[in-house]
PDB file of C-alpha atoms in Angstrom:
ATOM      1  CA  MET A  83      -2.462  -5.811  -3.333  1.00  0.00           C
ATOM      2  CA  ALA A  84      -1.625  -8.509  -5.890  1.00  0.00           C
ATOM      3  CA  LEU A  85       0.792 -10.230  -3.530  1.00  0.00           C
ATOM      4  CA  THR A  86      -1.931 -10.496  -0.910  1.00  0.00           C
ATOM      5  CA  ARG A  87      -4.381 -11.974  -3.405  1.00  0.00           C
ATOM      6  CA  ASP A  88      -1.801 -14.523  -4.607  1.00  0.00           C
ATOM      7  CA  ARG A  89      -0.983 -15.476  -1.038  1.00  0.00           C
ATOM      8  CA  ASP A  90      -4.647 -16.014  -0.210  1.00  0.00           C
ATOM      9  CA  ARG A  91      -5.174 -18.186  -3.281  1.00  0.00           C
ATOM     10  CA  ASP A  92      -2.134 -20.279  -2.308  1.00  0.00           C
ATOM     11  CA  ARG A  93      -3.814 -20.972   1.028  1.00  0.00           C
ATOM     12  CA  GLY A  94      -7.121 -21.927  -0.517  1.00  0.00           C
ATOM     13  CA  GLY A  95      -8.674 -18.523   0.157  1.00  0.00           C
ATOM     14  CA  ASP A  96     -10.801 -16.781  -2.444  1.00  0.00           C
ATOM     15  CA  LEU A  97     -11.214 -13.063  -1.802  1.00  0.00           C
ATOM     16  CA  GLY A  98     -14.334 -13.188  -3.971  1.00  0.00           C
ATOM     17  CA  ASP A  99     -15.923 -15.452  -1.360  1.00  0.00           C
ATOM     18  CA  PRO A 100     -17.779 -13.367   1.268  1.00  0.00           C
ATOM     19  CA  ARG A 101     -16.952 -15.969   3.920  1.00  0.00           C
ATOM     20  CA  VAL A 102     -13.232 -15.513   3.301  1.00  0.00           C
ATOM     21  CA  ARG A 103     -13.536 -11.732   3.496  1.00  0.00           C
ATOM     22  CA  ARG A 104     -15.577 -11.960   6.697  1.00  0.00           C
ATOM     23  CA  THR A 105     -13.086 -14.326   8.335  1.00  0.00           C
ATOM     24  CA  GLN A 106     -10.096 -12.188   7.405  1.00  0.00           C
ATOM     25  CA  ALA A 107     -11.884  -9.049   8.599  1.00  0.00           C
ATOM     26  CA  ALA A 108     -12.733 -10.772  11.899  1.00  0.00           C
ATOM     27  CA  LEU A 109      -9.094 -11.750  12.384  1.00  0.00           C
ATOM     28  CA  ARG A 110      -7.881  -8.228  11.594  1.00  0.00           C
ATOM     29  CA  HIS A 111     -10.374  -6.674  13.995  1.00  0.00           C
ATOM     30  CA  ALA A 112      -9.474  -9.186  16.714  1.00  0.00           C
ATOM     31  CA  LEU A 113      -5.802  -8.261  16.432  1.00  0.00           C
ATOM     32  CA  ILE A 114      -6.581  -4.542  16.474  1.00  0.00           C
ATOM     33  CA  ASP A 115      -8.614  -5.039  19.655  1.00  0.00           C
ATOM     34  CA  LEU A 116      -5.921  -7.120  21.341  1.00  0.00           C
ATOM     35  CA  VAL A 117      -3.071  -4.762  20.519  1.00  0.00           C
ATOM     36  CA  GLN A 118      -4.789  -1.972  22.442  1.00  0.00           C
ATOM     37  CA  ASP A 119      -3.923  -3.791  25.676  1.00  0.00           C
ATOM     38  CA  ARG A 120      -0.600  -5.481  24.952  1.00  0.00           C
ATOM     39  CA  GLU A 121       2.382  -5.344  22.629  1.00  0.00           C
ATOM     40  CA  LEU A 122       2.207  -7.276  19.374  1.00  0.00           C
ATOM     41  CA  SER A 123       5.058  -9.562  20.477  1.00  0.00           C
ATOM     42  CA  ARG A 124       2.885 -10.814  23.358  1.00  0.00           C
ATOM     43  CA  ILE A 125      -0.102 -11.746  21.189  1.00  0.00           C
ATOM     44  CA  SER A 126      -0.349 -15.355  20.021  1.00  0.00           C
ATOM     45  CA  VAL A 127      -2.266 -17.024  17.217  1.00  0.00           C
ATOM     46  CA  ALA A 128      -4.445 -18.657  19.884  1.00  0.00           C
ATOM     47  CA  ASP A 129      -5.263 -15.224  21.341  1.00  0.00           C
ATOM     48  CA  VAL A 130      -6.358 -13.874  17.972  1.00  0.00           C
ATOM     49  CA  ALA A 131      -8.329 -16.974  17.034  1.00  0.00           C
ATOM     50  CA  GLU A 132     -10.178 -16.967  20.351  1.00  0.00           C
ATOM     51  CA  ARG A 133     -11.034 -13.265  20.078  1.00  0.00           C
ATOM     52  CA  ALA A 134     -12.220 -13.724  16.470  1.00  0.00           C
ATOM     53  CA  GLY A 135     -14.272 -16.810  17.367  1.00  0.00           C
ATOM     54  CA  VAL A 136     -12.472 -19.144  14.962  1.00  0.00           C
ATOM     55  CA  SER A 137     -10.151 -22.130  15.331  1.00  0.00           C
ATOM     56  CA  ARG A 138      -6.370 -21.954  15.077  1.00  0.00           C
ATOM     57  CA  SER A 139      -6.534 -24.068  11.911  1.00  0.00           C
ATOM     58  CA  THR A 140      -8.848 -21.471  10.388  1.00  0.00           C
ATOM     59  CA  PHE A 141      -6.325 -18.771  11.272  1.00  0.00           C
ATOM     60  CA  TYR A 142      -3.590 -20.695   9.457  1.00  0.00           C
ATOM     61  CA  ASP A 143      -5.837 -21.063   6.421  1.00  0.00           C
ATOM     62  CA  HIS A 144      -5.409 -17.312   5.950  1.00  0.00           C
ATOM     63  CA  PHE A 145      -2.184 -16.156   7.609  1.00  0.00           C
ATOM     64  CA  ARG A 146       1.175 -17.675   8.455  1.00  0.00           C
ATOM     65  CA  ASP A 147       1.488 -15.926  11.823  1.00  0.00           C
ATOM     66  CA  VAL A 148       0.453 -12.897  13.835  1.00  0.00           C
ATOM     67  CA  HIS A 149       3.001 -10.680  12.096  1.00  0.00           C
ATOM     68  CA  GLU A 150       1.567 -11.417   8.659  1.00  0.00           C
ATOM     69  CA  LEU A 151      -1.893 -10.660  10.044  1.00  0.00           C
ATOM     70  CA  ALA A 152      -0.522  -7.378  11.403  1.00  0.00           C
ATOM     71  CA  ASP A 153       0.763  -6.519   7.922  1.00  0.00           C
ATOM     72  CA  ALA A 154      -2.676  -7.218   6.454  1.00  0.00           C
ATOM     73  CA  ALA A 155      -4.430  -5.216   9.161  1.00  0.00           C
ATOM     74  CA  CYS A 156      -2.203  -2.183   8.635  1.00  0.00           C
ATOM     75  CA  THR A 157      -2.473  -2.176   4.844  1.00  0.00           C
ATOM     76  CA  ALA A 158      -6.259  -2.548   5.080  1.00  0.00           C
ATOM     77  CA  MET A 159      -6.486   0.330   7.564  1.00  0.00           C
ATOM     78  CA  ILE A 160      -4.248   2.565   5.448  1.00  0.00           C
ATOM     79  CA  ASP A 161      -6.394   1.851   2.386  1.00  0.00           C
ATOM     80  CA  GLY A 162      -9.537   2.653   4.375  1.00  0.00           C
ATOM     81  CA  LEU A 163      -7.959   5.817   5.761  1.00  0.00           C
ATOM     82  CA  ILE A 164      -6.922   7.135   2.353  1.00  0.00           C
ATOM     83  CA  GLU A 165     -10.313   6.335   0.846  1.00  0.00           C
ATOM     84  CA  ALA A 166     -12.011   8.192   3.716  1.00  0.00           C
ATOM     85  CA  ILE A 167      -9.967  11.376   3.274  1.00  0.00           C
ATOM     86  CA  PRO A 168     -12.048  13.968   1.385  1.00  0.00           C
ATOM     87  CA  ASN A 169     -11.068  14.609  -2.219  1.00  0.00           C
ATOM     88  CA  PRO A 170     -12.653  18.010  -2.884  1.00  0.00           C
ATOM     89  CA  GLY A 171     -12.923  19.478  -6.347  1.00  0.00           C
ATOM     90  CA  ALA A 172     -11.903  22.985  -7.331  1.00  0.00           C
ATOM     91  CA  GLY A 173     -13.773  25.656  -5.419  1.00  0.00           C
ATOM     92  CA  ASP A 174     -14.756  23.427  -2.496  1.00  0.00           C
ATOM     93  CA  VAL A 175     -12.408  23.427   0.484  1.00  0.00           C
ATOM     94  CA  PRO A 176      -9.473  25.746  -0.378  1.00  0.00           C
ATOM     95  CA  ASP A 177      -6.876  23.910   1.725  1.00  0.00           C
ATOM     96  CA  THR A 178      -7.429  20.463   3.201  1.00  0.00           C
ATOM     97  CA  THR A 179      -3.750  19.727   3.828  1.00  0.00           C
ATOM     98  CA  THR A 180      -3.849  20.365   7.582  1.00  0.00           C
ATOM     99  CA  GLY A 181      -7.063  18.386   8.020  1.00  0.00           C
ATOM    100  CA  THR A 182      -5.670  15.485   6.017  1.00  0.00           C
ATOM    101  CA  LEU A 183      -2.470  15.438   8.058  1.00  0.00           C
ATOM    102  CA  LEU A 184      -4.463  15.601  11.297  1.00  0.00           C
ATOM    103  CA  THR A 185      -6.531  12.614  10.169  1.00  0.00           C
ATOM    104  CA  PHE A 186      -3.336  10.742   9.291  1.00  0.00           C
ATOM    105  CA  PHE A 187      -1.556  11.393  12.590  1.00  0.00           C
ATOM    106  CA  ALA A 188      -4.699  10.808  14.652  1.00  0.00           C
ATOM    107  CA  HIS A 189      -5.132   7.428  12.957  1.00  0.00           C
ATOM    108  CA  LEU A 190      -1.519   6.467  13.699  1.00  0.00           C
ATOM    109  CA  ALA A 191      -1.893   7.559  17.319  1.00  0.00           C
ATOM    110  CA  GLU A 192      -5.079   5.520  17.745  1.00  0.00           C
ATOM    111  CA  HIS A 193      -3.264   2.378  16.582  1.00  0.00           C
ATOM    112  CA  ALA A 194       0.212   3.350  17.766  1.00  0.00           C
ATOM    113  CA  ARG A 195       1.164  -0.038  19.234  1.00  0.00           C
ATOM    114  CA  LEU A 196       0.482  -1.765  15.916  1.00  0.00           C
ATOM    115  CA  TYR A 197       2.089   0.824  13.645  1.00  0.00           C
ATOM    116  CA  ARG A 198       5.084   1.198  15.943  1.00  0.00           C
ATOM    117  CA  ARG A 199       5.815  -2.487  15.373  1.00  0.00           C
ATOM    118  CA  VAL A 200       5.217  -2.726  11.638  1.00  0.00           C
ATOM    119  CA  LEU A 201       6.826   0.612  10.709  1.00  0.00           C
ATOM    120  CA  GLY A 202       9.752   0.293  13.113  1.00  0.00           C
ATOM    121  CA  PRO A 203      13.295  -0.941  12.483  1.00  0.00           C
ATOM    122  CA  GLU A 204      12.253  -4.593  12.815  1.00  0.00           C
ATOM    123  CA  GLY A 205       8.935  -4.110  11.112  1.00  0.00           C
ATOM    124  CA  SER A 206       7.422  -4.995   7.765  1.00  0.00           C
ATOM    125  CA  ALA A 207       9.022  -3.810   4.537  1.00  0.00           C
ATOM    126  CA  ARG A 208       5.774  -4.686   2.759  1.00  0.00           C
ATOM    127  CA  VAL A 209       3.723  -2.348   4.950  1.00  0.00           C
ATOM    128  CA  VAL A 210       6.287   0.444   4.665  1.00  0.00           C
ATOM    129  CA  ASP A 211       6.259   0.089   0.880  1.00  0.00           C
ATOM    130  CA  HIS A 212       2.454   0.015   0.795  1.00  0.00           C
ATOM    131  CA  VAL A 213       2.191   3.178   2.908  1.00  0.00           C
ATOM    132  CA  ARG A 214       4.865   4.868   0.801  1.00  0.00           C
ATOM    133  CA  ARG A 215       3.105   4.055  -2.475  1.00  0.00           C
ATOM    134  CA  ARG A 216      -0.300   5.169  -1.222  1.00  0.00           C
ATOM    135  CA  ALA A 217       1.158   8.354   0.245  1.00  0.00           C
ATOM    136  CA  THR A 218       2.977   9.064  -3.035  1.00  0.00           C
ATOM    137  CA  VAL A 219      -0.282   8.793  -4.960  1.00  0.00           C
ATOM    138  CA  ALA A 220      -2.064  11.017  -2.449  1.00  0.00           C
ATOM    139  CA  ALA A 221       0.709  13.629  -2.679  1.00  0.00           C
ATOM    140  CA  HIS A 222       0.628  13.556  -6.475  1.00  0.00           C
ATOM    141  CA  VAL A 223      -3.156  13.912  -6.597  1.00  0.00           C
ATOM    142  CA  GLY A 224      -2.997  16.832  -4.165  1.00  0.00           C
ATOM    143  CA  ALA A 225      -0.316  18.558  -6.250  1.00  0.00           C
ATOM    144  CA  HIS A 226      -2.325  17.939  -9.439  1.00  0.00           C
ATOM    145  CA  ARG A 227      -5.402  19.538  -7.881  1.00  0.00           C
ATOM    146  CA  THR A 228      -3.423  22.532  -6.591  1.00  0.00           C
ATOM    147  CA  ALA A 229      -1.695  23.094  -9.938  1.00  0.00           C
ATOM    148  CA  THR A 230      -4.720  22.663 -12.222  1.00  0.00           C
ATOM    149  CA  GLY A 231      -7.785  23.218 -10.056  1.00  0.00           C
ATOM    150  CA  ASP A 232      -9.117  19.867 -11.282  1.00  0.00           C
ATOM    151  CA  ASP A 233      -9.596  16.481  -9.674  1.00  0.00           C
ATOM    152  CA  ALA A 234      -7.305  13.694 -10.828  1.00  0.00           C
ATOM    153  CA  PRO A 235      -8.652  11.149 -13.344  1.00  0.00           C
ATOM    154  CA  ALA A 236     -10.843   8.366 -11.958  1.00  0.00           C
ATOM    155  CA  ASP A 237      -8.288   5.682 -12.863  1.00  0.00           C
ATOM    156  CA  TYR A 238      -5.639   6.928 -10.429  1.00  0.00           C
ATOM    157  CA  PRO A 239      -3.322   5.444  -9.262  1.00  0.00           C
ATOM    158  CA  ALA A 240      -3.020   3.395 -12.467  1.00  0.00           C
ATOM    159  CA  GLN A 241      -1.855   6.446 -14.453  1.00  0.00           C
ATOM    160  CA  THR A 242       0.252   8.110 -11.760  1.00  0.00           C
ATOM    161  CA  PRO A 243       3.484   9.237 -13.480  1.00  0.00           C
ATOM    162  CA  HIS A 244       6.935   9.178 -11.951  1.00  0.00           C
ATOM    163  CA  ASP A 245       6.652  12.181  -9.648  1.00  0.00           C
ATOM    164  CA  VAL A 246       9.893  12.871  -7.776  1.00  0.00           C
ATOM    165  CA  PRO A 247       8.462  15.584  -5.446  1.00  0.00           C
ATOM    166  CA  ALA A 248       5.506  13.338  -4.562  1.00  0.00           C
ATOM    167  CA  ALA A 249       7.783  10.399  -3.811  1.00  0.00           C
ATOM    168  CA  PHE A 250      10.070  12.647  -1.767  1.00  0.00           C
ATOM    169  CA  THR A 251       7.093  14.034   0.144  1.00  0.00           C
ATOM    170  CA  ALA A 252       5.783  10.555   0.888  1.00  0.00           C
ATOM    171  CA  GLY A 253       9.185   9.373   2.109  1.00  0.00           C
ATOM    172  CA  ALA A 254       9.565  12.435   4.328  1.00  0.00           C
ATOM    173  CA  LEU A 255       6.100  11.959   5.812  1.00  0.00           C
ATOM    174  CA  ILE A 256       6.758   8.296   6.594  1.00  0.00           C
ATOM    175  CA  GLY A 257      10.086   9.222   8.176  1.00  0.00           C
ATOM    176  CA  VAL A 258       8.476  11.835  10.422  1.00  0.00           C
ATOM    177  CA  ALA A 259       5.605   9.516  11.348  1.00  0.00           C
ATOM    178  CA  THR A 260       7.907   6.592  12.131  1.00  0.00           C
ATOM    179  CA  ASP A 261      10.180   8.731  14.314  1.00  0.00           C
ATOM    180  CA  TRP A 262       7.123  10.098  16.141  1.00  0.00           C
ATOM    181  CA  LEU A 263       5.749   6.604  16.752  1.00  0.00           C
ATOM    182  CA  GLN A 264       9.072   5.226  17.977  1.00  0.00           C
ATOM    183  CA  ARG A 265       9.354   8.106  20.459  1.00  0.00           C
ATOM    184  CA  GLY A 266       5.939   7.261  21.904  1.00  0.00           C
ATOM    185  CA  CYS A 267       3.952  10.015  20.118  1.00  0.00           C
ATOM    186  CA  PRO A 268       5.310  12.843  22.349  1.00  0.00           C
ATOM    187  CA  ARG A 269       3.353  15.538  20.467  1.00  0.00           C
ATOM    188  CA  PRO A 270      -0.411  15.392  19.868  1.00  0.00           C
ATOM    189  CA  PRO A 271      -1.688  14.744  16.321  1.00  0.00           C
ATOM    190  CA  ASP A 272      -2.868  18.329  15.787  1.00  0.00           C
ATOM    191  CA  GLU A 273       0.575  19.682  16.646  1.00  0.00           C
ATOM    192  CA  MET A 274       2.208  17.137  14.330  1.00  0.00           C
ATOM    193  CA  ALA A 275      -0.105  18.210  11.518  1.00  0.00           C
ATOM    194  CA  ALA A 276       0.692  21.883  12.110  1.00  0.00           C
ATOM    195  CA  LEU A 277       4.443  21.237  12.204  1.00  0.00           C
ATOM    196  CA  THR A 278       4.472  18.966   9.162  1.00  0.00           C
ATOM    197  CA  ARG A 279       2.252  20.984   6.831  1.00  0.00           C
ATOM    198  CA  PRO A 280       4.673  23.871   6.054  1.00  0.00           C
ATOM    199  CA  LEU A 281       7.499  21.406   5.451  1.00  0.00           C
ATOM    200  CA  LEU A 282       5.480  19.416   2.937  1.00  0.00           C
ATOM    201  CA  MET A 283       4.120  22.544   1.243  1.00  0.00           C
ATOM    202  CA  ALA A 284       7.678  23.897   0.902  1.00  0.00           C
ATOM    203  CA  LEU A 285       8.644  20.834  -1.109  1.00  0.00           C
ATOM    204  CA  TYR A 286       6.131  21.670  -3.796  1.00  0.00           C
ATOM    205  CA  ARG A 287       6.764  25.383  -3.678  1.00  0.00           C
ATOM    206  CA  GLY A 288      10.419  24.604  -4.334  1.00  0.00           C
ATOM    207  CA  ASP A 289       9.475  22.378  -7.254  1.00  0.00           C
ATOM    208  CA  GLY A 290       7.402  25.153  -8.777  1.00  0.00           C
ATOM    209  CA  SER A 291       4.760  22.785 -10.088  1.00  0.00           C
ATOM    210  CA  THR A 292       2.019  23.950  -7.697  1.00  0.00           C
ATOM    211  CA  ASP A 293       2.498  27.713  -7.700  1.00  0.00           C
TER     212      ASP A 293
END
């Protein structure tokens, strides 16, 4: 998130300041509320500022436009989602893959209007890259746990090595999710999780590193 921190400093924002964090959170939540009722393209800065209870000038202190706010909202939600997914140690839950995928697809479905815009063909490369990197780390940690029976070190993702199967898995998952969103989520999240799980597991079985 270094780019986000640099951007906020350039605008006079200090993420160490609780007031800055509260304002940015209020703007993100306002956008998330608004996008439930209308497409992102129909939401203006004035709409978001009014819903958040701040002035338009305050909005521009933090974000260039609604699309940049959408990027920030999606990356924040993805970070919160990944942090909320259980990370069981050896001997706890034997297979959390399906549950994790269900959580992932249910989250996308809940915020489909927003993710459809930022992950679509005219969306945000920054959000796509953020989701890809976080998904790659999650895939690598899951493979590490399956292969060794141990949790990953506490300093992940700092020490995540170049893991081709994990990167491939993450790219495949994003591709499936994006296609699903663009088609209007025709299958429910639980069915998507059930269909996706064997495909992702086959990637690692083929690699041999998690047998």
